[in-house]
Short mmCIF file of C-alpha atoms in Angstrom, two decimals:
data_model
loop_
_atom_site.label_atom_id
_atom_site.label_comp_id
_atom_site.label_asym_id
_atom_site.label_seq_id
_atom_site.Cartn_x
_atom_site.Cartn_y
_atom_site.Cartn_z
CA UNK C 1100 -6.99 12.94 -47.20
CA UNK C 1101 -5.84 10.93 -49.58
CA UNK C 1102 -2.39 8.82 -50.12
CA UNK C 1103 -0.47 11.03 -51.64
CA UNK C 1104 -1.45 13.99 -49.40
CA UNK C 1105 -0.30 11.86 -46.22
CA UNK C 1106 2.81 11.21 -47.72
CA UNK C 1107 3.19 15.18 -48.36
CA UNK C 1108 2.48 15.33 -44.60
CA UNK C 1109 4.83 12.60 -44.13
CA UNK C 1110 8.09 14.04 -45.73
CA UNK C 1111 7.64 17.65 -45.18
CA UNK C 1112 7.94 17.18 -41.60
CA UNK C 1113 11.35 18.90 -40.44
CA UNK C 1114 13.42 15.65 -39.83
CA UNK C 1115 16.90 16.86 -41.35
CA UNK C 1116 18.15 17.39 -37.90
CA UNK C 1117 18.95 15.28 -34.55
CA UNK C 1118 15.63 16.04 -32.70
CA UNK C 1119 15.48 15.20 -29.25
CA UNK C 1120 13.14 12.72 -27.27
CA UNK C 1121 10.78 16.38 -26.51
CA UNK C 1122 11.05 17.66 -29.65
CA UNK C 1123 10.08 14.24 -31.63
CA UNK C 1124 6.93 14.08 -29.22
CA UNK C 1125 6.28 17.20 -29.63
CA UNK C 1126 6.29 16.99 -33.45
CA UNK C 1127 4.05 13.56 -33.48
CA UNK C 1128 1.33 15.04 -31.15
CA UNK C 1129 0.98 18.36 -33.27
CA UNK C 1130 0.89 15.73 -36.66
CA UNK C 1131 -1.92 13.56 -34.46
CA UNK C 1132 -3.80 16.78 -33.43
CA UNK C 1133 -3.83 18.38 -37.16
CA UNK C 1134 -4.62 14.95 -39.24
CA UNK C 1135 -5.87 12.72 -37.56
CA UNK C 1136 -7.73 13.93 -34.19
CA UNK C 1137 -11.36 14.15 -36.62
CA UNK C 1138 -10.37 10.06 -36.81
CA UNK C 1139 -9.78 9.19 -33.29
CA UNK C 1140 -12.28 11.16 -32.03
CA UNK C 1141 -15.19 9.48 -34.36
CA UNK C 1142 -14.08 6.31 -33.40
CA UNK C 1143 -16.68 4.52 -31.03
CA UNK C 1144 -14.43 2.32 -29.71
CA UNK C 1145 -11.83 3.21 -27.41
CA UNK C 1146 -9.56 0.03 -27.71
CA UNK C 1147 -9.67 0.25 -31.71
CA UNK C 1148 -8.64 4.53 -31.37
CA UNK C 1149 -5.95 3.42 -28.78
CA UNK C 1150 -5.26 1.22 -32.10
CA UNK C 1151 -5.27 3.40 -34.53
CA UNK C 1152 -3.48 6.08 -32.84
CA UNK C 1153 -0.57 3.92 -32.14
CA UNK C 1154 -0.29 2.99 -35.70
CA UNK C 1155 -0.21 6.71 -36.78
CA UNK C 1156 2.50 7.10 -34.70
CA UNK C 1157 4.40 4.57 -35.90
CA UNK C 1158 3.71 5.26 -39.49
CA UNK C 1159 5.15 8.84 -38.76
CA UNK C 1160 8.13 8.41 -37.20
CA UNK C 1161 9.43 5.65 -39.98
CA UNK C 1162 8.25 8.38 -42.40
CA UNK C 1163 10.42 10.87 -40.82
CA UNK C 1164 13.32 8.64 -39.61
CA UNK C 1165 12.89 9.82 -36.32
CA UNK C 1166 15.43 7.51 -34.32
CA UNK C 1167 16.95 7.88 -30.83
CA UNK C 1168 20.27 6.39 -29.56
CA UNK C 1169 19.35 2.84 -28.09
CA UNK C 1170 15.95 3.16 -28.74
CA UNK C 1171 14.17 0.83 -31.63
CA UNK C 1172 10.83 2.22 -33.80
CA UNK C 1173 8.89 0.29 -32.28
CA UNK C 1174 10.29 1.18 -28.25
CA UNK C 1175 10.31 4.72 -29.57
CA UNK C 1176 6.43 4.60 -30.69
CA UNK C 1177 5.52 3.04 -27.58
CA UNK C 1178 7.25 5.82 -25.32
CA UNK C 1179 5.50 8.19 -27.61
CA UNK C 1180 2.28 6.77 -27.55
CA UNK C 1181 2.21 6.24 -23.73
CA UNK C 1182 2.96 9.83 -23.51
CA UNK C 1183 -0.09 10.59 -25.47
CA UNK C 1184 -2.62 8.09 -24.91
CA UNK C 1185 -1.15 6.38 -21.60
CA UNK C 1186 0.47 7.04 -18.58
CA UNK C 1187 4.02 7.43 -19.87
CA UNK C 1188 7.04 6.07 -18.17
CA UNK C 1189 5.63 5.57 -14.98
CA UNK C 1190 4.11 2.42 -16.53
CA UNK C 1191 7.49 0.57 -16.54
CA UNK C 1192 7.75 2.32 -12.41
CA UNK C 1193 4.44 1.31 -11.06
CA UNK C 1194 4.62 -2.52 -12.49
CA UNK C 1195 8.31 -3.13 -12.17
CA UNK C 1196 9.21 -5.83 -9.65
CA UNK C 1197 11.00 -4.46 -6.44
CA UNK C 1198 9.51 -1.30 -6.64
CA UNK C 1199 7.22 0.06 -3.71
CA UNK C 1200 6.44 3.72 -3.58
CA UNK C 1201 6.62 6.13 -6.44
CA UNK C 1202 6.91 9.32 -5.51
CA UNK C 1203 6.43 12.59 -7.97
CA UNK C 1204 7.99 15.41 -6.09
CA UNK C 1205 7.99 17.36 -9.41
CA UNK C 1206 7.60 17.26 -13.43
CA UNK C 1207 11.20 16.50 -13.23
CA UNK C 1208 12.28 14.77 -9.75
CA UNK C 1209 10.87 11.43 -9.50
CA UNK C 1210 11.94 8.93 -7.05
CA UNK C 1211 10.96 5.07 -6.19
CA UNK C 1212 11.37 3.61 -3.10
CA UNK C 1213 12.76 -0.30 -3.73
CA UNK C 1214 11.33 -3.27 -1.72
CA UNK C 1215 14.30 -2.92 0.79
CA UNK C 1216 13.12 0.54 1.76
CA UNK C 1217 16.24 2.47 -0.25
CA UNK C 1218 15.10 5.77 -1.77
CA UNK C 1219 16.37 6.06 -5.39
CA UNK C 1220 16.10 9.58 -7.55
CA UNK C 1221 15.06 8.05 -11.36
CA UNK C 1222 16.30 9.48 -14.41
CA UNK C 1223 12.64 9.68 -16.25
CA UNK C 1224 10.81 12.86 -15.43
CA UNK C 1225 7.90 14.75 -17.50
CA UNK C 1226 8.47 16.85 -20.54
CA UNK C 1227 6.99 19.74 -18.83
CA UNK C 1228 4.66 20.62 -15.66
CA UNK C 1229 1.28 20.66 -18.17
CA UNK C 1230 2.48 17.31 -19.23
CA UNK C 1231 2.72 15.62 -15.53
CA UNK C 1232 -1.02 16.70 -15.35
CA UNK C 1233 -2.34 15.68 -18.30
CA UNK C 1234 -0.57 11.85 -17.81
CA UNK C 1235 -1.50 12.06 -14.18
CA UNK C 1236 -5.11 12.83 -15.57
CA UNK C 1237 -5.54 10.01 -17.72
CA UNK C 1238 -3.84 7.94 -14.98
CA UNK C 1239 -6.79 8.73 -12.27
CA UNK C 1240 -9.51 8.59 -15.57
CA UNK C 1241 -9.17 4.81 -15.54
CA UNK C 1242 -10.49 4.52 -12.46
CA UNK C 1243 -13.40 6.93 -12.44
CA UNK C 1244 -11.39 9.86 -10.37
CA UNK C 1245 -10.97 13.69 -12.06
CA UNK C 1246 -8.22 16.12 -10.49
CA UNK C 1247 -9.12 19.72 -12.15
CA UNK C 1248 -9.31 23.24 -9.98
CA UNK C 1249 -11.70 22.72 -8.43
CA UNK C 1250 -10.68 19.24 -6.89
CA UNK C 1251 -7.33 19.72 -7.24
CA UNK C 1252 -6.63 17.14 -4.66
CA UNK C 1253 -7.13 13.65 -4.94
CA UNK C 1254 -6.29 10.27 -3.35
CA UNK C 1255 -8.00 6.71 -3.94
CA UNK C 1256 -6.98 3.60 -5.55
CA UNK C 1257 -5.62 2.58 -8.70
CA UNK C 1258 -6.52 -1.05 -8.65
CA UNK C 1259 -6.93 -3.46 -6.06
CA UNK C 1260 -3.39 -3.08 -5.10
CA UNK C 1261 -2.08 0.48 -5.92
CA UNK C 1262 -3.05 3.70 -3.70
CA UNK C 1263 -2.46 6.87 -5.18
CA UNK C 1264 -2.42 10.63 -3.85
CA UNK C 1265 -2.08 13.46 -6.28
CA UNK C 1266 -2.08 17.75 -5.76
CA UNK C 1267 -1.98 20.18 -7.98
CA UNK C 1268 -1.83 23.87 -8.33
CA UNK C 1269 -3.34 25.90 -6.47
CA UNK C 1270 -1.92 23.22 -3.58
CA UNK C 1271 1.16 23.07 -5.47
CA UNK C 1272 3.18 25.50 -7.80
CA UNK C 1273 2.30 26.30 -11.36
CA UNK C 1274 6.22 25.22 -12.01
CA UNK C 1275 5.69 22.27 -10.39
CA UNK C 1276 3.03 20.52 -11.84
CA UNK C 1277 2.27 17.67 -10.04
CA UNK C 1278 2.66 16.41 -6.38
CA UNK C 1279 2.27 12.44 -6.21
CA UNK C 1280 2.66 9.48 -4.06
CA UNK C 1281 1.53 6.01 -5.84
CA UNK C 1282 1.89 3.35 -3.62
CA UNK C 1283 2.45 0.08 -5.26
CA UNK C 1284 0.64 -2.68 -2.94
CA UNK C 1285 1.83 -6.06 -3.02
CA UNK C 1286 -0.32 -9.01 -1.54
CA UNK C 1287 1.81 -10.42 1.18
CA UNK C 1288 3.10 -14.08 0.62
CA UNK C 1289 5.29 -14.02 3.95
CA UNK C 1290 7.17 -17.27 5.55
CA UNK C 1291 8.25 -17.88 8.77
CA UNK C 1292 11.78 -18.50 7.55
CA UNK C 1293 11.66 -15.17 5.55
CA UNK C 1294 11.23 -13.28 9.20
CA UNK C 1295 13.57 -15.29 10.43
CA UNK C 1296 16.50 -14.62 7.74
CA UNK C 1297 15.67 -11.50 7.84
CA UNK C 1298 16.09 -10.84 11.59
CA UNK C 1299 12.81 -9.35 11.87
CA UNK C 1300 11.93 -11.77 14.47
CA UNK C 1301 12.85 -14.82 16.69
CA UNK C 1302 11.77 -18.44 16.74
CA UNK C 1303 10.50 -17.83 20.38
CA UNK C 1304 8.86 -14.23 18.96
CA UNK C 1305 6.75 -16.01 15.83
CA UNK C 1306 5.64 -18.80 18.16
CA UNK C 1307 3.86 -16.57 20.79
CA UNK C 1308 2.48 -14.24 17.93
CA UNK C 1309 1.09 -17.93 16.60
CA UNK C 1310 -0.23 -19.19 19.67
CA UNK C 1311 -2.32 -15.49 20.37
CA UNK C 1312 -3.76 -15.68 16.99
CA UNK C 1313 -4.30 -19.59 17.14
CA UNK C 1314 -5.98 -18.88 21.16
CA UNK C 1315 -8.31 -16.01 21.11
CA UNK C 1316 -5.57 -13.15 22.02
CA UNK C 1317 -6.07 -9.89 19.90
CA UNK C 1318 -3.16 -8.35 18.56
CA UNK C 1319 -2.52 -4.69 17.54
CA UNK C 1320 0.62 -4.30 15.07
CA UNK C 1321 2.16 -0.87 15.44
CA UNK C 1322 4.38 1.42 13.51
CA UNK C 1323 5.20 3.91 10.90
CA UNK C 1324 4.84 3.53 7.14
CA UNK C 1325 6.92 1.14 5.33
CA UNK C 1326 7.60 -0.65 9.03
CA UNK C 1327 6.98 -3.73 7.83
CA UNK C 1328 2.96 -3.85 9.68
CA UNK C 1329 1.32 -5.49 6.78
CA UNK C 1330 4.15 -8.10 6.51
CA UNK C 1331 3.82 -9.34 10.04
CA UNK C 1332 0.09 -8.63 9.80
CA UNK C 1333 -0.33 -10.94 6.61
CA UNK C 1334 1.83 -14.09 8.44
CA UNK C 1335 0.35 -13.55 11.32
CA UNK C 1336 -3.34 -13.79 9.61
CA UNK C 1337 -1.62 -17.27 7.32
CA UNK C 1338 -1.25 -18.79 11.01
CA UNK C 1339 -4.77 -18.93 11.66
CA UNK C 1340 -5.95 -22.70 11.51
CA UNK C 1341 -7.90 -24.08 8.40
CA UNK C 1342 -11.28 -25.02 10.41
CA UNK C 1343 -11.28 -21.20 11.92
CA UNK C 1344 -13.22 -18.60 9.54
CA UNK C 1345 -11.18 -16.06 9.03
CA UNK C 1346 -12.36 -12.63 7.53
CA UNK C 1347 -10.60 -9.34 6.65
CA UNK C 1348 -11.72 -5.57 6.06
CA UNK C 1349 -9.43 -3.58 3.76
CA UNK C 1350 -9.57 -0.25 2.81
CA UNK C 1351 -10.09 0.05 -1.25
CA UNK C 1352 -6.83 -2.21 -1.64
CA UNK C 1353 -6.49 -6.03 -0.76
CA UNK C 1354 -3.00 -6.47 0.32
CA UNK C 1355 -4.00 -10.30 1.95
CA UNK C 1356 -4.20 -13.34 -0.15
CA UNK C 1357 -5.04 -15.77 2.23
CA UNK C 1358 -6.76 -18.40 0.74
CA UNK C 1359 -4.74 -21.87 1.05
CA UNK C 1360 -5.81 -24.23 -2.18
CA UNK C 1361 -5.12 -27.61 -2.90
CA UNK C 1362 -3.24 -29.30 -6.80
CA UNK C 1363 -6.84 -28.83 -7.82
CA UNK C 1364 -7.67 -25.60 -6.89
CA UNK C 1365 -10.39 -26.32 -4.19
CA UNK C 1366 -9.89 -23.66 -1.15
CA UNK C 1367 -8.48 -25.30 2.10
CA UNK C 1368 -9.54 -22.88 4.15
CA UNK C 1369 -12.04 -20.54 5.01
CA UNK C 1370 -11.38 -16.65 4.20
CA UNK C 1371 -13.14 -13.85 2.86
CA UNK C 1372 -11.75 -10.70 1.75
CA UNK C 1373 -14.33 -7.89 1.76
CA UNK C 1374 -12.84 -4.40 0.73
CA UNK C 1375 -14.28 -0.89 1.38
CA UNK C 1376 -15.92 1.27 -1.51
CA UNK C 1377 -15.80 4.99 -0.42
CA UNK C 1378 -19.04 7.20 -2.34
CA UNK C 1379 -19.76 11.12 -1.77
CA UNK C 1380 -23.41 9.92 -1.02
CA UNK C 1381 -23.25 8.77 2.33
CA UNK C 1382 -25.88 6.48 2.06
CA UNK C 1383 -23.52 4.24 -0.70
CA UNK C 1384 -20.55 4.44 1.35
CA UNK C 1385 -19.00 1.47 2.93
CA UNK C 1386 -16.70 1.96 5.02
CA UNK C 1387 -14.71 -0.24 7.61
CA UNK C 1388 -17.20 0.44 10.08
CA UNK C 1389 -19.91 -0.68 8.03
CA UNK C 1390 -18.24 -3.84 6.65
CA UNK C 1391 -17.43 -4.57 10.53
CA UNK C 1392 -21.01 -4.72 11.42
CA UNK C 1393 -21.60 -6.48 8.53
CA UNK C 1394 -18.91 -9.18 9.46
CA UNK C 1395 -20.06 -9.41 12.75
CA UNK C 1396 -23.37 -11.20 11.94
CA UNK C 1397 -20.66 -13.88 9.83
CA UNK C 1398 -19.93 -15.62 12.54
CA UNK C 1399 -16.20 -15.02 11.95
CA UNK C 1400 -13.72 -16.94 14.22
CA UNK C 1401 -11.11 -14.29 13.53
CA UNK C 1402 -10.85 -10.61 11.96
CA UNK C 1403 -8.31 -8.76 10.27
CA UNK C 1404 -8.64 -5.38 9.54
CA UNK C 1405 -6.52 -3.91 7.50
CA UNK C 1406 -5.41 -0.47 9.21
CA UNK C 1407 -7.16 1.39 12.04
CA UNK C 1408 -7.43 5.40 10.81
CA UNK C 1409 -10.72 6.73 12.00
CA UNK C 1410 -12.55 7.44 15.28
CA UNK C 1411 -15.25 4.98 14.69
CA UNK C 1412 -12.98 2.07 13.54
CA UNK C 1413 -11.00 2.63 16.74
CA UNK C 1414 -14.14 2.57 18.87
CA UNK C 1415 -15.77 -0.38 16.91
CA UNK C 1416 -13.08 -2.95 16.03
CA UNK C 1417 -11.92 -2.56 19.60
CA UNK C 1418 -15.70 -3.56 20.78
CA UNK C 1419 -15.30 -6.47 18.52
CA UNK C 1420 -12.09 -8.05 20.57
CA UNK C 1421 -14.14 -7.29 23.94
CA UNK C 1422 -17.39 -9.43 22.69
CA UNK C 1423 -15.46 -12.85 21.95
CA UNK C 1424 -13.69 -12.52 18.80
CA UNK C 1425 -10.11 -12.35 17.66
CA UNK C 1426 -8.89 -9.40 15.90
CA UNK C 1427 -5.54 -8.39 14.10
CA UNK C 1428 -5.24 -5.05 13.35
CA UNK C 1429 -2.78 -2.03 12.54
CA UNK C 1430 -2.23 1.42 13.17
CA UNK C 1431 0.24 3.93 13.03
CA UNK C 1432 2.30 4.50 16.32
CA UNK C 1433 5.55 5.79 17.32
CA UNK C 1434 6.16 2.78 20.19
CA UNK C 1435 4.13 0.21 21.42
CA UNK C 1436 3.37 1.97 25.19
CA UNK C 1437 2.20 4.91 23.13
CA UNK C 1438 -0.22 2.72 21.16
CA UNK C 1439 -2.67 2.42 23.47
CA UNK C 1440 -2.93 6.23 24.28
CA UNK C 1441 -2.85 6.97 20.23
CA UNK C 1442 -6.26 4.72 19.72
CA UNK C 1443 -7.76 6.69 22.94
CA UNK C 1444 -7.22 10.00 21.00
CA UNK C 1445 -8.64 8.67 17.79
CA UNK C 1446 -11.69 7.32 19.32
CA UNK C 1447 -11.80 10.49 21.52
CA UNK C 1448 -12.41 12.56 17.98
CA UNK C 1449 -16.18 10.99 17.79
CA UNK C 1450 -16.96 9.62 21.24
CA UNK C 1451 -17.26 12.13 24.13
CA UNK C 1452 -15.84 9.47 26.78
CA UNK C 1453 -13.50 9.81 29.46
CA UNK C 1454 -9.78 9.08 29.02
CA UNK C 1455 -9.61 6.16 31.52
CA UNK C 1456 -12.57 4.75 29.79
CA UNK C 1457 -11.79 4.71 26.50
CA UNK C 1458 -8.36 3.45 27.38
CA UNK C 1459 -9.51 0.55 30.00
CA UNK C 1460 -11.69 -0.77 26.67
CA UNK C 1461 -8.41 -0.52 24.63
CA UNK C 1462 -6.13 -2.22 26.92
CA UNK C 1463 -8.96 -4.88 27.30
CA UNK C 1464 -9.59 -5.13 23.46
CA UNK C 1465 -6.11 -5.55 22.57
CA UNK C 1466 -3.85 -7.19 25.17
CA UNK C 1467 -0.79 -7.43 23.07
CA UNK C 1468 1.19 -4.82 21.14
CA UNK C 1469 3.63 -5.04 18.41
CA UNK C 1470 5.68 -2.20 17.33
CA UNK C 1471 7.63 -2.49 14.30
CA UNK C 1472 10.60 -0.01 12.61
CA UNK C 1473 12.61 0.20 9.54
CA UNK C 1474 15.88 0.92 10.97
CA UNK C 1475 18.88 3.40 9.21
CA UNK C 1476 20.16 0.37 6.97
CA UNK C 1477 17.00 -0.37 6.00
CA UNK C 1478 15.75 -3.31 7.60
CA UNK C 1479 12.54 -4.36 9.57
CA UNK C 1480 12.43 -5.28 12.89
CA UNK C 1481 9.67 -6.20 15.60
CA UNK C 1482 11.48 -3.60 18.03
CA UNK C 1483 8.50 -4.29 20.56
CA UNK C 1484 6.20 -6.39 22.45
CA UNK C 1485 4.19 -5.89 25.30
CA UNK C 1486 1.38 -7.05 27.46
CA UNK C 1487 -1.19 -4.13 28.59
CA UNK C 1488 -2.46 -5.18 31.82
CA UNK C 1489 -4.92 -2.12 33.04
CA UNK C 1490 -4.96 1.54 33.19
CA UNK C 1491 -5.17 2.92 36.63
CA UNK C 1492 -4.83 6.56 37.70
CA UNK C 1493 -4.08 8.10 34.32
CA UNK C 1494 -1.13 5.17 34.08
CA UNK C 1495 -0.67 2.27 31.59
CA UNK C 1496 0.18 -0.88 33.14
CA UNK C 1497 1.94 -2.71 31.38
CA UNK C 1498 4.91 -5.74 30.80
CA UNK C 1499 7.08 -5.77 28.12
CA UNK C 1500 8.06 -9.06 27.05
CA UNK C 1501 9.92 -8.64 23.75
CA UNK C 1502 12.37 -5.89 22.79
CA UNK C 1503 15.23 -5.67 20.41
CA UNK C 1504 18.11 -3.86 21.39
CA UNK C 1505 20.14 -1.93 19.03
CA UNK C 1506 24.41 -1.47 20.17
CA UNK C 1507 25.74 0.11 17.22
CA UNK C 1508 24.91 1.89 13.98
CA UNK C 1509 28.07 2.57 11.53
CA UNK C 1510 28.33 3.01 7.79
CA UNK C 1511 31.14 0.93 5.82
CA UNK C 1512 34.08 2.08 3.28
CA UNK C 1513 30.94 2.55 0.52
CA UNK C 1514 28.68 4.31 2.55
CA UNK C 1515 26.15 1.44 3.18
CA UNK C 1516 24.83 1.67 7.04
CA UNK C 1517 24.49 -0.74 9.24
CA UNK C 1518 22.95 -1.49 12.50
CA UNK C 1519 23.91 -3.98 14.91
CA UNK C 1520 21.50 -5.07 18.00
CA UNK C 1521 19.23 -8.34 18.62
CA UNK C 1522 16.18 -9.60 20.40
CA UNK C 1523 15.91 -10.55 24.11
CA UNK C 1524 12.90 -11.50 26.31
CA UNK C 1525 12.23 -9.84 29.23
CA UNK C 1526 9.39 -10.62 30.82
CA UNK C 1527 6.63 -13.80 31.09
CA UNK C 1528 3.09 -13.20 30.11
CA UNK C 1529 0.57 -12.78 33.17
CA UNK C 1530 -1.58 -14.70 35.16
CA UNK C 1531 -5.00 -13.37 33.44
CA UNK C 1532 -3.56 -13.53 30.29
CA UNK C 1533 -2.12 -17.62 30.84
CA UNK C 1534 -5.74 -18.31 31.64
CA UNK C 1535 -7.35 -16.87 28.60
CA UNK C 1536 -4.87 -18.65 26.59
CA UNK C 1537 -5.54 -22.08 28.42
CA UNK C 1538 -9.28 -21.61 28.34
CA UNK C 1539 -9.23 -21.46 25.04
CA UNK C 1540 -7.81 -24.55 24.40
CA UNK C 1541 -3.73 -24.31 24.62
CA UNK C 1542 -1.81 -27.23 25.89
CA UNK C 1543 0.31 -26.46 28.97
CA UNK C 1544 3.23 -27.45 27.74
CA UNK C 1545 2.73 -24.93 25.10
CA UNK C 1546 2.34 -22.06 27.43
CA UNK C 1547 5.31 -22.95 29.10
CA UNK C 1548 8.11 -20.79 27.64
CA UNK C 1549 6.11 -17.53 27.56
CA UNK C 1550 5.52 -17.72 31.63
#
């Protein structure tokens, strides 16, 4: 087509009237499709077609004096062209600072979920259910993953920090389009003063929690999602010392960055991050429980694994704490007392053992547990902490020797809640558990305000 054909195209387009945002996009895509699609499909290379079809666009809508309250050409052609060619207006969700979760309940109802754990409705939403598919396709395309019929269910990982889990019809409704939950992962850079501004913790709290993880005491950190696990987790793991080799399993995303480097960039420490890579052959997979036997032969000094979800990873990073080594992991609990029975029941899904086994090797893997909660108003809060001791007789034995009381919830003049408690101690560590610690090098004096 020549010049003066395009410019036919150009100004017979119907742009007399006030189109909206819908209408505009759907006018450039069926002007992209008709002229130029023989173009951008001949061209070998993606990044120069990504090119080209952005300055189509753009060409277009000056041509038709397309033009949107508040919006510029150019922030107009972008919108358009990441509607198109990109991921739309989650882009601006998924890589905004603050932002945590985003959540795709439907074309149009879209919420985030903000660093402080508020839920917040957004006003973007697709232009139509087909439309939330076909972004949410190209979306899962950059990483190798395909939703269609007959997968029509997907979940994996974005990048090395962003989880993703998508349904579609037949799961969902036709009207619906699209089901998703993109979880935006942020590598933990955690102080202690942070946990202690926060209230998530106590001086006396963080300074047992250091000395476990500094002398040979596993810890398991317990909760619900968005409890604030992988925050404690992640200062917890910063704690270990420098001359300790510390190693960590994560599952497809690396929420740790560990590494301590000197005004030159040399490491200070010693870390490795290994991640998991999931395959449908099962001879390429590697999962945790094939990194952890991997790790094992690394001579680690300590080991954090990421999050605890499967029968074997129960089973084998709890064998791991029972042959020497020092583990931090996570799992998802409703109270610390209940932890132990919950990683029974997982292991129990693979391993025909008996309950007082299975729970005897968890209580000895893992002598301290951490619960965590997001409370009404939002905040974090180590609500937990307790000693298992044995299991005798179908009982837990246990000490609790943290807990943080709540006395009041109540919402103010604007609606904000608010919850009112604090953190007492309530019980000394035990006898077996002093003697661990002191065998493995604490000082006495150290020990001291934990008896």
């Amino acid at each position: 087509m020549n010049q003066n054909a395009l410019n036919q195209v150009f100004f017979t387009s119907s742009s007399s009237k006030e189109l909206t945002y819908g209408e505009i996009l759907d006018d450039v895509k069926k002007y992209c499709t008709t002229h130029h699609s023989d173009k951008l499909t001949a061209e070998e290379n993606p990044e120069e077609a990504r090119k080209l079809l952005r300055e189509f666009i753009l060409q277009y809508i000056h041509n038709c004096s397309y033009s949107l309250p508040d919006m510029t050409s150019e922030e107009l052609c972008d919108a358009i062209y990441d509607d198109m060619a990109g991921i739309s207006f989650l882009k601006k969700w998924i890589y905004k600072p603050g932002i945590e979760e985003v959540n795709v309940n439907a074309y149009n109802d879209i919420e985030v979920i903000l660093s402080g754990g508020r839920s917040m409705k957004i006003p973007d939403r697709f232009q139509s259910p087909q439309h939330a598919v076909d972004v949410m396709r190209r979306l899962l395309s950059t990483c190798g993953m395909v939703i269609d019929d007959t997968m029509p269910s997907v979940i994996g990982y974005l990048d090395k920090n962003i989880r993703i889990s998508v349904d579609k019809s037949p799961i969902v409704d036709p009207d619906i389009g699209i089901n998703a939950s993109i979880r935006i992962v942020n590598q933990q850079t955690v102080s202690r003063e942070k946990l202690l501004l926060s209230g998530a913790a106590t001086e006396e709290i963080l300074e047992f929690l250091t000395c476990c993880i500094r002398y040979g005491v596993s810890v398991c950190i317990a909760g619900s999602t968005g409890s604030g696990k992988t925050t404690i987790m992640s200062w917890l793991l910063s704690m270990v010392p420098d001359n300790r080799r510390l190693i960590t399993i994560e599952e497809g995303s690396r929420e740790f960055d560990l590494i301590k480097r000197d005004a030159d960039g040399h490491a200070l420490n010693s870390v490795v991050h290994l991640l998991t890579r999931p395959h449908e052959n099962p001879a390429l997979n590697i999962d945790q429980d094939f990194l952890l036997e991997r790790v094992l032969r690394k001579h680690p000094d300590v080991i954090g694994v990421g999050e605890m979800r499967s029968a074997s990873e129960a089973l084998s990073v709890a064998e791991s704490s029972r042959t020497g080594h020092t583990v931090v992991t996570t799992i998802h609990s409703n109270s610390a007392p209940a932890t132990y029975r919950r990683m029974m029941t997982l292991a129990r899904r693979k391993y025909d053992m008996d309950d007082e086994i299975l729970m005897q090797i968890m209580v000895e893997a893992y002598p301290i547990i951490l619960f965590t909660k997001q409370l009404e108003d939002g905040s974090r809060r180590i609500m937990q902490i307790i000693e298992g001791e044995d299991y005798i007789d179908g009982q837990l034995v246990y000490r609790t020797l943290f807990q943080y009381d709540v006395s009041d919830n109540f919402t103010d003049a604007s609606g904000t809640p608010f919850v009112i408690g604090s953190h007492k101690k309530l019980a000394g560590i035990s006898d077996s558990l002093k003697r661990r610690m002191l065998d493995n090098g604490i000082a006495a004096s150290a020990l001291y305000p934990f008896q």
